[in-house]
GROMACS .gro file of C-alpha atoms in nm:
model
  306
    1UNK     CA    1 -16.313  18.389  -5.632
    2UNK     CA    2 -16.234  18.215  -5.993
    3UNK     CA    3 -16.024  18.456  -6.174
    4UNK     CA    4 -15.916  18.249  -6.482
    5UNK     CA    5 -16.046  18.015  -6.716
    6UNK     CA    6 -15.762  17.737  -6.594
    7UNK     CA    7 -15.949  17.778  -6.257
    8UNK     CA    8 -16.304  17.760  -6.350
    9UNK     CA    9 -16.176  17.405  -6.510
   10UNK     CA   10 -16.054  17.317  -6.208
   11UNK     CA   11 -16.359  17.436  -5.990
   12UNK     CA   12 -16.597  17.202  -6.234
   13UNK     CA   13 -16.336  16.936  -6.214
   14UNK     CA   14 -16.435  16.914  -5.828
   15UNK     CA   15 -16.807  16.880  -5.867
   16UNK     CA   16 -16.772  16.560  -6.097
   17UNK     CA   17 -16.953  16.484  -6.460
   18UNK     CA   18 -17.266  16.578  -6.600
   19UNK     CA   19 -17.456  16.516  -6.903
   20UNK     CA   20 -17.439  16.750  -7.198
   21UNK     CA   21 -17.722  16.732  -7.489
   22UNK     CA   22 -17.562  16.876  -7.796
   23UNK     CA   23 -17.782  16.946  -8.080
   24UNK     CA   24 -17.670  16.942  -8.440
   25UNK     CA   25 -17.343  16.771  -8.308
   26UNK     CA   26 -17.160  16.694  -8.658
   27UNK     CA   27 -16.915  17.009  -8.610
   28UNK     CA   28 -16.544  16.901  -8.563
   29UNK     CA   29 -16.490  17.200  -8.284
   30UNK     CA   30 -16.783  17.100  -8.086
   31UNK     CA   31 -16.670  16.697  -8.073
   32UNK     CA   32 -16.341  16.805  -7.973
   33UNK     CA   33 -16.475  17.025  -7.712
   34UNK     CA   34 -16.694  16.741  -7.579
   35UNK     CA   35 -16.450  16.509  -7.601
   36UNK     CA   36 -16.196  16.708  -7.419
   37UNK     CA   37 -16.456  16.770  -7.147
   38UNK     CA   38 -16.514  16.405  -7.116
   39UNK     CA   39 -16.142  16.357  -7.065
   40UNK     CA   40 -16.136  16.630  -6.800
   41UNK     CA   41 -16.395  16.425  -6.629
   42UNK     CA   42 -16.657  16.694  -6.645
   43UNK     CA   43 -16.900  16.629  -6.851
   44UNK     CA   44 -17.042  16.327  -7.084
   45UNK     CA   45 -17.253  16.383  -7.370
   46UNK     CA   46 -17.557  16.244  -7.578
   47UNK     CA   47 -17.459  16.380  -7.941
   48UNK     CA   48 -17.807  16.463  -8.154
   49UNK     CA   49 -17.770  16.517  -8.517
   50UNK     CA   50 -17.658  16.345  -8.815
   51UNK     CA   51 -17.504  16.009  -8.733
   52UNK     CA   52 -17.282  15.954  -9.076
   53UNK     CA   53 -17.143  16.299  -9.062
   54UNK     CA   54 -17.087  16.273  -8.673
   55UNK     CA   55 -16.889  15.979  -8.721
   56UNK     CA   56 -16.709  16.088  -9.005
   57UNK     CA   57 -16.572  16.413  -8.853
   58UNK     CA   58 -16.502  16.196  -8.526
   59UNK     CA   59 -16.292  15.957  -8.744
   60UNK     CA   60 -16.100  16.225  -8.907
   61UNK     CA   61 -16.008  16.389  -8.556
   62UNK     CA   62 -16.014  16.060  -8.371
   63UNK     CA   63 -16.259  16.124  -8.150
   64UNK     CA   64 -16.373  15.776  -7.949
   65UNK     CA   65 -16.766  15.784  -7.997
   66UNK     CA   66 -16.763  15.477  -7.784
   67UNK     CA   67 -16.836  15.706  -7.499
   68UNK     CA   68 -17.140  15.890  -7.642
   69UNK     CA   69 -17.474  15.771  -7.744
   70UNK     CA   70 -17.596  15.923  -8.082
   71UNK     CA   71 -17.974  16.018  -8.183
   72UNK     CA   72 -17.971  16.018  -8.551
   73UNK     CA   73 -18.163  16.363  -8.641
   74UNK     CA   74 -18.033  16.536  -8.974
   75UNK     CA   75 -18.282  16.813  -8.944
   76UNK     CA   76 -18.128  17.078  -8.756
   77UNK     CA   77 -18.424  17.204  -8.609
   78UNK     CA   78 -18.544  16.895  -8.483
   79UNK     CA   79 -18.213  16.815  -8.338
   80UNK     CA   80 -18.259  17.101  -8.120
   81UNK     CA   81 -18.596  17.019  -8.022
   82UNK     CA   82 -18.459  16.670  -7.928
   83UNK     CA   83 -18.164  16.794  -7.758
   84UNK     CA   84 -18.371  17.057  -7.535
   85UNK     CA   85 -18.604  16.801  -7.429
   86UNK     CA   86 -18.355  16.562  -7.309
   87UNK     CA   87 -18.300  16.819  -7.074
   88UNK     CA   88 -18.649  16.895  -7.011
   89UNK     CA   89 -18.699  16.540  -6.925
   90UNK     CA   90 -18.411  16.548  -6.680
   91UNK     CA   91 -18.203  16.319  -6.909
   92UNK     CA   92 -17.913  16.593  -6.908
   93UNK     CA   93 -17.845  16.874  -6.735
   94UNK     CA   94 -17.698  17.166  -7.020
   95UNK     CA   95 -17.792  17.202  -7.381
   96UNK     CA   96 -17.510  17.276  -7.604
   97UNK     CA   97 -17.551  17.455  -7.945
   98UNK     CA   98 -17.399  17.247  -8.226
   99UNK     CA   99 -17.353  17.356  -8.606
  100UNK     CA  100 -17.666  17.553  -8.621
  101UNK     CA  101 -17.781  17.882  -8.634
  102UNK     CA  102 -17.831  18.065  -8.268
  103UNK     CA  103 -18.221  18.140  -8.361
  104UNK     CA  104 -18.303  17.776  -8.461
  105UNK     CA  105 -18.169  17.652  -8.089
  106UNK     CA  106 -18.310  17.965  -7.922
  107UNK     CA  107 -18.662  17.873  -8.077
  108UNK     CA  108 -18.665  17.523  -7.929
  109UNK     CA  109 -18.551  17.664  -7.564
  110UNK     CA  110 -18.858  17.885  -7.568
  111UNK     CA  111 -19.073  17.625  -7.713
  112UNK     CA  112 -19.377  17.626  -7.480
  113UNK     CA  113 -19.426  17.253  -7.512
  114UNK     CA  114 -19.076  17.140  -7.466
  115UNK     CA  115 -18.858  17.468  -7.366
  116UNK     CA  116 -18.705  17.523  -7.093
  117UNK     CA  117 -18.788  17.931  -7.057
  118UNK     CA  118 -18.819  18.027  -6.679
  119UNK     CA  119 -18.744  18.376  -6.627
  120UNK     CA  120 -18.881  18.678  -6.787
  121UNK     CA  121 -18.591  18.726  -6.994
  122UNK     CA  122 -18.300  18.537  -7.106
  123UNK     CA  123 -17.943  18.657  -7.194
  124UNK     CA  124 -17.632  18.569  -7.340
  125UNK     CA  125 -17.332  18.590  -7.100
  126UNK     CA  126 -16.974  18.636  -7.242
  127UNK     CA  127 -16.687  18.551  -7.000
  128UNK     CA  128 -16.363  18.686  -7.106
  129UNK     CA  129 -15.999  18.635  -6.974
  130UNK     CA  130 -15.786  18.960  -7.100
  131UNK     CA  131 -15.437  18.949  -7.110
  132UNK     CA  132 -15.319  19.238  -6.834
  133UNK     CA  133 -15.628  19.210  -6.608
  134UNK     CA  134 -15.652  19.075  -6.292
  135UNK     CA  135 -15.979  18.927  -6.323
  136UNK     CA  136 -16.251  18.809  -6.550
  137UNK     CA  137 -16.493  19.006  -6.732
  138UNK     CA  138 -16.912  18.923  -6.784
  139UNK     CA  139 -16.994  19.087  -7.108
  140UNK     CA  140 -17.326  19.125  -7.158
  141UNK     CA  141 -17.570  19.077  -7.364
  142UNK     CA  142 -17.388  19.055  -7.728
  143UNK     CA  143 -17.631  18.769  -7.858
  144UNK     CA  144 -17.967  18.744  -7.802
  145UNK     CA  145 -18.128  19.076  -7.678
  146UNK     CA  146 -18.152  19.356  -7.939
  147UNK     CA  147 -18.257  19.653  -7.808
  148UNK     CA  148 -18.362  19.605  -7.445
  149UNK     CA  149 -18.523  19.878  -7.231
  150UNK     CA  150 -18.449  19.965  -6.909
  151UNK     CA  151 -18.676  19.690  -6.773
  152UNK     CA  152 -18.519  19.452  -7.004
  153UNK     CA  153 -18.160  19.565  -6.859
  154UNK     CA  154 -18.256  19.477  -6.497
  155UNK     CA  155 -18.331  19.120  -6.627
  156UNK     CA  156 -18.011  19.115  -6.813
  157UNK     CA  157 -17.820  19.253  -6.501
  158UNK     CA  158 -17.975  18.994  -6.292
  159UNK     CA  159 -17.888  18.708  -6.508
  160UNK     CA  160 -17.557  18.811  -6.533
  161UNK     CA  161 -17.509  18.915  -6.141
  162UNK     CA  162 -17.623  18.524  -6.070
  163UNK     CA  163 -17.323  18.407  -6.305
  164UNK     CA  164 -17.063  18.646  -6.106
  165UNK     CA  165 -17.164  18.498  -5.762
  166UNK     CA  166 -17.142  18.174  -5.914
  167UNK     CA  167 -16.791  18.259  -6.008
  168UNK     CA  168 -16.742  18.302  -5.637
  169UNK     CA  169 -16.777  18.690  -5.635
  170UNK     CA  170 -17.031  18.778  -5.422
  171UNK     CA  171 -17.081  19.143  -5.482
  172UNK     CA  172 -17.002  19.213  -5.850
  173UNK     CA  173 -16.940  19.549  -6.021
  174UNK     CA  174 -17.192  19.650  -6.287
  175UNK     CA  175 -17.067  19.894  -6.542
  176UNK     CA  176 -17.355  20.037  -6.783
  177UNK     CA  177 -17.116  20.097  -7.086
  178UNK     CA  178 -17.201  20.403  -7.299
  179UNK     CA  179 -16.996  20.614  -7.544
  180UNK     CA  180 -16.970  20.901  -7.276
  181UNK     CA  181 -16.943  20.875  -6.901
  182UNK     CA  182 -17.236  21.178  -6.841
  183UNK     CA  183 -17.600  21.165  -6.852
  184UNK     CA  184 -17.684  21.315  -7.195
  185UNK     CA  185 -18.093  21.356  -7.268
  186UNK     CA  186 -17.998  21.310  -7.650
  187UNK     CA  187 -17.825  20.972  -7.576
  188UNK     CA  188 -18.082  20.701  -7.424
  189UNK     CA  189 -17.825  20.440  -7.310
  190UNK     CA  190 -17.685  20.725  -7.066
  191UNK     CA  191 -18.034  20.775  -6.944
  192UNK     CA  192 -18.103  20.399  -6.917
  193UNK     CA  193 -17.742  20.368  -6.696
  194UNK     CA  194 -17.862  20.664  -6.477
  195UNK     CA  195 -18.207  20.459  -6.442
  196UNK     CA  196 -18.040  20.132  -6.348
  197UNK     CA  197 -17.798  20.273  -6.080
  198UNK     CA  198 -18.134  20.441  -5.914
  199UNK     CA  199 -18.273  20.077  -5.896
  200UNK     CA  200 -17.964  19.954  -5.767
  201UNK     CA  201 -17.975  20.213  -5.473
  202UNK     CA  202 -18.335  20.148  -5.426
  203UNK     CA  203 -18.268  19.774  -5.367
  204UNK     CA  204 -18.429  19.638  -5.725
  205UNK     CA  205 -18.084  19.508  -5.816
  206UNK     CA  206 -17.930  19.347  -5.528
  207UNK     CA  207 -17.624  19.116  -5.515
  208UNK     CA  208 -17.388  19.357  -5.711
  209UNK     CA  209 -17.306  19.746  -5.729
  210UNK     CA  210 -17.436  19.943  -6.089
  211UNK     CA  211 -17.221  20.238  -6.181
  212UNK     CA  212 -17.282  20.429  -6.486
  213UNK     CA  213 -17.288  20.579  -6.730
  214UNK     CA  214 -16.912  20.474  -6.838
  215UNK     CA  215 -16.712  20.483  -7.121
  216UNK     CA  216 -16.529  20.117  -7.180
  217UNK     CA  217 -16.188  20.302  -7.093
  218UNK     CA  218 -16.320  20.414  -6.765
  219UNK     CA  219 -16.538  20.102  -6.661
  220UNK     CA  220 -16.222  19.886  -6.701
  221UNK     CA  221 -15.923  20.120  -6.625
  222UNK     CA  222 -15.860  20.337  -6.279
  223UNK     CA  223 -15.593  20.524  -6.460
  224UNK     CA  224 -15.842  20.626  -6.712
  225UNK     CA  225 -16.103  20.724  -6.472
  226UNK     CA  226 -15.869  20.903  -6.255
  227UNK     CA  227 -15.738  21.085  -6.605
  228UNK     CA  228 -16.111  21.202  -6.679
  229UNK     CA  229 -16.164  21.357  -6.316
  230UNK     CA  230 -16.458  21.094  -6.271
  231UNK     CA  231 -16.517  21.064  -5.873
  232UNK     CA  232 -16.710  20.734  -5.884
  233UNK     CA  233 -16.526  20.497  -5.653
  234UNK     CA  234 -16.643  20.199  -5.904
  235UNK     CA  235 -16.524  20.355  -6.197
  236UNK     CA  236 -16.234  20.154  -6.361
  237UNK     CA  237 -16.294  19.860  -6.140
  238UNK     CA  238 -16.609  19.667  -6.343
  239UNK     CA  239 -16.651  19.301  -6.332
  240UNK     CA  240 -16.915  19.293  -6.529
  241UNK     CA  241 -16.972  19.497  -6.866
  242UNK     CA  242 -17.368  19.553  -6.967
  243UNK     CA  243 -17.355  19.697  -7.341
  244UNK     CA  244 -17.649  19.907  -7.422
  245UNK     CA  245 -17.738  19.707  -7.712
  246UNK     CA  246 -17.678  19.406  -7.931
  247UNK     CA  247 -17.469  19.586  -8.213
  248UNK     CA  248 -17.199  19.718  -7.935
  249UNK     CA  249 -17.198  19.403  -7.741
  250UNK     CA  250 -17.116  19.168  -8.047
  251UNK     CA  251 -16.886  19.404  -8.180
  252UNK     CA  252 -16.683  19.393  -7.831
  253UNK     CA  253 -16.726  19.059  -7.825
  254UNK     CA  254 -16.548  18.972  -8.122
  255UNK     CA  255 -16.280  19.219  -8.062
  256UNK     CA  256 -16.200  19.090  -7.779
  257UNK     CA  257 -16.189  18.727  -7.932
  258UNK     CA  258 -16.047  18.811  -8.312
  259UNK     CA  259 -15.791  19.094  -8.229
  260UNK     CA  260 -15.715  19.130  -7.851
  261UNK     CA  261 -15.712  18.729  -7.869
  262UNK     CA  262 -15.873  18.720  -7.548
  263UNK     CA  263 -15.983  18.366  -7.407
  264UNK     CA  264 -16.362  18.353  -7.372
  265UNK     CA  265 -16.669  18.106  -7.301
  266UNK     CA  266 -17.037  18.208  -7.375
  267UNK     CA  267 -17.387  18.078  -7.244
  268UNK     CA  268 -17.735  18.175  -7.236
  269UNK     CA  269 -17.883  18.226  -6.880
  270UNK     CA  270 -18.211  18.260  -6.737
  271UNK     CA  271 -18.345  17.955  -6.849
  272UNK     CA  272 -18.414  17.594  -6.631
  273UNK     CA  273 -18.052  17.516  -6.750
  274UNK     CA  274 -17.788  17.720  -6.926
  275UNK     CA  275 -17.709  17.664  -7.279
  276UNK     CA  276 -17.375  17.631  -7.408
  277UNK     CA  277 -17.386  17.923  -7.669
  278UNK     CA  278 -17.076  18.041  -7.859
  279UNK     CA  279 -17.017  18.169  -8.201
  280UNK     CA  280 -16.920  17.897  -8.473
  281UNK     CA  281 -16.619  18.057  -8.528
  282UNK     CA  282 -16.528  18.028  -8.201
  283UNK     CA  283 -16.252  17.765  -8.150
  284UNK     CA  284 -16.296  17.395  -7.979
  285UNK     CA  285 -16.103  17.563  -7.648
  286UNK     CA  286 -16.391  17.828  -7.627
  287UNK     CA  287 -16.641  17.584  -7.655
  288UNK     CA  288 -16.481  17.368  -7.381
  289UNK     CA  289 -16.484  17.648  -7.144
  290UNK     CA  290 -16.835  17.736  -7.231
  291UNK     CA  291 -16.919  17.388  -7.132
  292UNK     CA  292 -16.742  17.462  -6.783
  293UNK     CA  293 -16.885  17.781  -6.753
  294UNK     CA  294 -17.245  17.619  -6.821
  295UNK     CA  295 -17.194  17.330  -6.562
  296UNK     CA  296 -17.093  17.571  -6.310
  297UNK     CA  297 -17.382  17.798  -6.332
  298UNK     CA  298 -17.592  17.449  -6.362
  299UNK     CA  299 -17.454  17.388  -6.032
  300UNK     CA  300 -17.473  17.731  -5.820
  301UNK     CA  301 -17.700  17.978  -6.021
  302UNK     CA  302 -18.065  17.993  -5.985
  303UNK     CA  303 -18.254  18.160  -6.269
  304UNK     CA  304 -18.449  18.443  -6.208
  305UNK     CA  305 -18.830  18.306  -6.191
  306UNK     CA  306 -19.130  18.485  -6.372
   0.00000   0.00000   0.00000
């Protein structure tokens, strides 16, 4: 089982190089990450975007553009469409977001004519390496689904479980994270958590163990769970943190990155191909990790079909 982002990059190296289609590629961190991926031997790239800006940035950072085909498309929405179509046409295996709003690239991914939609729900999966823990954490959904209902959360869990399986974890523990660890009729997230646990017991969410409701502390810390008298044997051992809505997910994501200095990766899953999608404020290292994660998912995971 892959337990660090360095191990993730090494695992992808063993599977050979693939092609990225980068939308709105005129961004320093994106180009640095893409070139690092090339030097690691895990990916090459087709750069779609404003060619003069791409060349200016590459020259400033000594990035050799001779290795990369460039498709000049200064309009960011059209750059997204052209990058997505490259994957749709089999000319690339993964789409990567450049310097463009998430909503713009997702519109292209979901486009009925040239898009990549396959499953009923696409969702964002963030992967974190947090100091002091012996495992990677999957956090979902922090960037796409705003306020999913129980059925939406089932799809989000299935997508995240596919990622955990690709990482070599055959039976990940999914914690339905709430503000409290008891069902409270006044707190809808706890009711959803109970419903998801029951769905797991009934076999609707195979390949994982769903626990909850759990607060964040007793989802990741066995000591906190024991201190609170929680008798769920899976409390404190979560591999996947299922957040109740986009606000809580996004806050946790950015807290881990900017306050805990955790290393991370981020992708959209559930489509015909993964989409490398990080915050525009994320580092080139985070973007490289995201490329590696997307390549691993592409090689091992099958999206949920409609």
